[in-house]
C-alpha cells in the first residue's frame, strides 16, 4: 500500500538536499559534464524542473509532455541558463508539484505517464522521489548512491526489479543484499541466477548507474539489462 503523503514528504526532503548542493555551483560548474552521457549539469537540473511540471500534468489529467520532441527541446533550451535561474526553476517547479500533491484527489485512480505507461496515482510521488535522488547522484557533486536513504534504496530496488519482471530479454534473477531479496526477469520458475551485493550496488546496476562489477553472481553471468 502506497502512502503518498509520506512519499511527498520524502520528495520534499530530497529536493531540499539537492537544492542545498546546487546552490554552491556557479555558471561554469553547471556547464560541466554530468555523469549522464551528453548532458551537462544544466541539462540534469532543467530535466528535473520540467519533470516536476510534467508530473503535475499527470496528476491533473493532462498529457505528461506535449511530445517527446518538445520535452527534448525544453531541456536543450534550458540547460545553458545561469545557475541562479536554474536553481530557482528547480525550487519553483518542485513547489508546484507539492501543491498538486496536496490537492484533494483519488489516489487510487490510474494515471498515464509517457509512452502509454500507466500507473496508480499513489506511485507518482515515488517516481518523483527517484528522479530527484538519482539525478542528484548524476550531478557528480559528491552525493553518491551510498548516501541515498535506506528506505529509498530498498523501495527503488523493488520498483526496478518489478519493472524488469517478465521482460523476455532478462533471465530469471534473484537479487539479494544478504537480508532482503527480490526476483526479476523472465517468469521461469525458480531463478537460476542469484545476484548478491550491497544495496547501493544493486540499485546502481538496476538503474544503469553502475556496471555491476562489484556484485557477486552465482548460477550464470550477470545479465545485460535493457535501458530504462
PDB file of N, CA and C in Angstrom, residues 164 166-173 184-187 205 223-226:
ATOM      1  N   UNK A 164      11.487  -4.809 -14.433  1.00  0.00           N
ATOM      2  CA  UNK A 164      12.097  -5.784 -15.338  1.00  0.00           C
ATOM      3  C   UNK A 164      11.455  -7.163 -15.230  1.00  0.00           C
ATOM      4  N   UNK A 166       9.296 -10.220 -15.844  1.00  0.00           N
ATOM      5  CA  UNK A 166       8.597 -10.680 -17.033  1.00  0.00           C
ATOM      6  C   UNK A 166       9.215 -10.223 -18.336  1.00  0.00           C
ATOM      7  N   UNK A 167      10.307  -9.452 -18.277  1.00  0.00           N
ATOM      8  CA  UNK A 167      10.942  -8.956 -19.505  1.00  0.00           C
ATOM      9  C   UNK A 167      11.586 -10.132 -20.246  1.00  0.00           C
ATOM     10  N   UNK A 168      11.259 -10.326 -21.512  1.00  0.00           N
ATOM     11  CA  UNK A 168      11.763 -11.507 -22.230  1.00  0.00           C
ATOM     12  C   UNK A 168      13.271 -11.513 -22.427  1.00  0.00           C
ATOM     13  N   UNK A 169      13.917 -10.352 -22.351  1.00  0.00           N
ATOM     14  CA  UNK A 169      15.358 -10.279 -22.583  1.00  0.00           C
ATOM     15  C   UNK A 169      16.182 -10.368 -21.309  1.00  0.00           C
ATOM     16  N   UNK A 170      15.507 -10.542 -20.168  1.00  0.00           N
ATOM     17  CA  UNK A 170      16.220 -10.625 -18.890  1.00  0.00           C
ATOM     18  C   UNK A 170      15.952 -11.996 -18.280  1.00  0.00           C
ATOM     19  N   UNK A 171      16.982 -12.808 -18.066  1.00  0.00           N
ATOM     20  CA  UNK A 171      16.748 -14.130 -17.464  1.00  0.00           C
ATOM     21  C   UNK A 171      16.219 -13.986 -16.044  1.00  0.00           C
ATOM     22  N   UNK A 172      15.625 -15.048 -15.541  1.00  0.00           N
ATOM     23  CA  UNK A 172      15.101 -15.027 -14.181  1.00  0.00           C
ATOM     24  C   UNK A 172      16.255 -14.861 -13.195  1.00  0.00           C
ATOM     25  N   UNK A 173      16.143 -13.845 -12.348  1.00  0.00           N
ATOM     26  CA  UNK A 173      17.224 -13.492 -11.431  1.00  0.00           C
ATOM     27  C   UNK A 173      16.662 -13.282 -10.025  1.00  0.00           C
ATOM     28  N   UNK A 184      13.341 -10.927 -10.446  1.00  0.00           N
ATOM     29  CA  UNK A 184      13.059 -10.147 -11.641  1.00  0.00           C
ATOM     30  C   UNK A 184      13.362 -10.999 -12.863  1.00  0.00           C
ATOM     31  N   UNK A 185      13.071 -10.450 -14.027  1.00  0.00           N
ATOM     32  CA  UNK A 185      13.346 -11.152 -15.274  1.00  0.00           C
ATOM     33  C   UNK A 185      12.217 -12.073 -15.695  1.00  0.00           C
ATOM     34  N   UNK A 186      12.542 -12.967 -16.616  1.00  0.00           N
ATOM     35  CA  UNK A 186      11.542 -13.863 -17.193  1.00  0.00           C
ATOM     36  C   UNK A 186      10.905 -14.744 -16.135  1.00  0.00           C
ATOM     37  N   UNK A 187       9.628 -15.052 -16.351  1.00  0.00           N
ATOM     38  CA  UNK A 187       8.931 -15.975 -15.458  1.00  0.00           C
ATOM     39  C   UNK A 187       9.289 -17.395 -15.881  1.00  0.00           C
ATOM     40  N   UNK A 205      23.246  -0.943 -10.342  1.00  0.00           N
ATOM     41  CA  UNK A 205      23.176  -1.805 -11.528  1.00  0.00           C
ATOM     42  C   UNK A 205      21.786  -1.756 -12.156  1.00  0.00           C
ATOM     43  N   UNK A 223      23.292 -10.547 -16.041  1.00  0.00           N
ATOM     44  CA  UNK A 223      22.547 -10.199 -17.256  1.00  0.00           C
ATOM     45  C   UNK A 223      22.810  -8.750 -17.690  1.00  0.00           C
ATOM     46  N   UNK A 224      22.654  -8.515 -18.976  1.00  0.00           N
ATOM     47  CA  UNK A 224      22.660  -7.152 -19.509  1.00  0.00           C
ATOM     48  C   UNK A 224      21.234  -6.642 -19.472  1.00  0.00           C
ATOM     49  N   UNK A 225      21.025  -5.556 -18.761  1.00  0.00           N
ATOM     50  CA  UNK A 225      19.671  -5.017 -18.621  1.00  0.00           C
ATOM     51  C   UNK A 225      19.351  -4.059 -19.760  1.00  0.00           C
ATOM     52  N   UNK A 226      18.105  -4.061 -20.236  1.00  0.00           N
ATOM     53  CA  UNK A 226      17.697  -3.094 -21.255  1.00  0.00           C
ATOM     54  C   UNK A 226      17.623  -1.702 -20.659  1.00  0.00           C
TER      55      UNK A 226
END
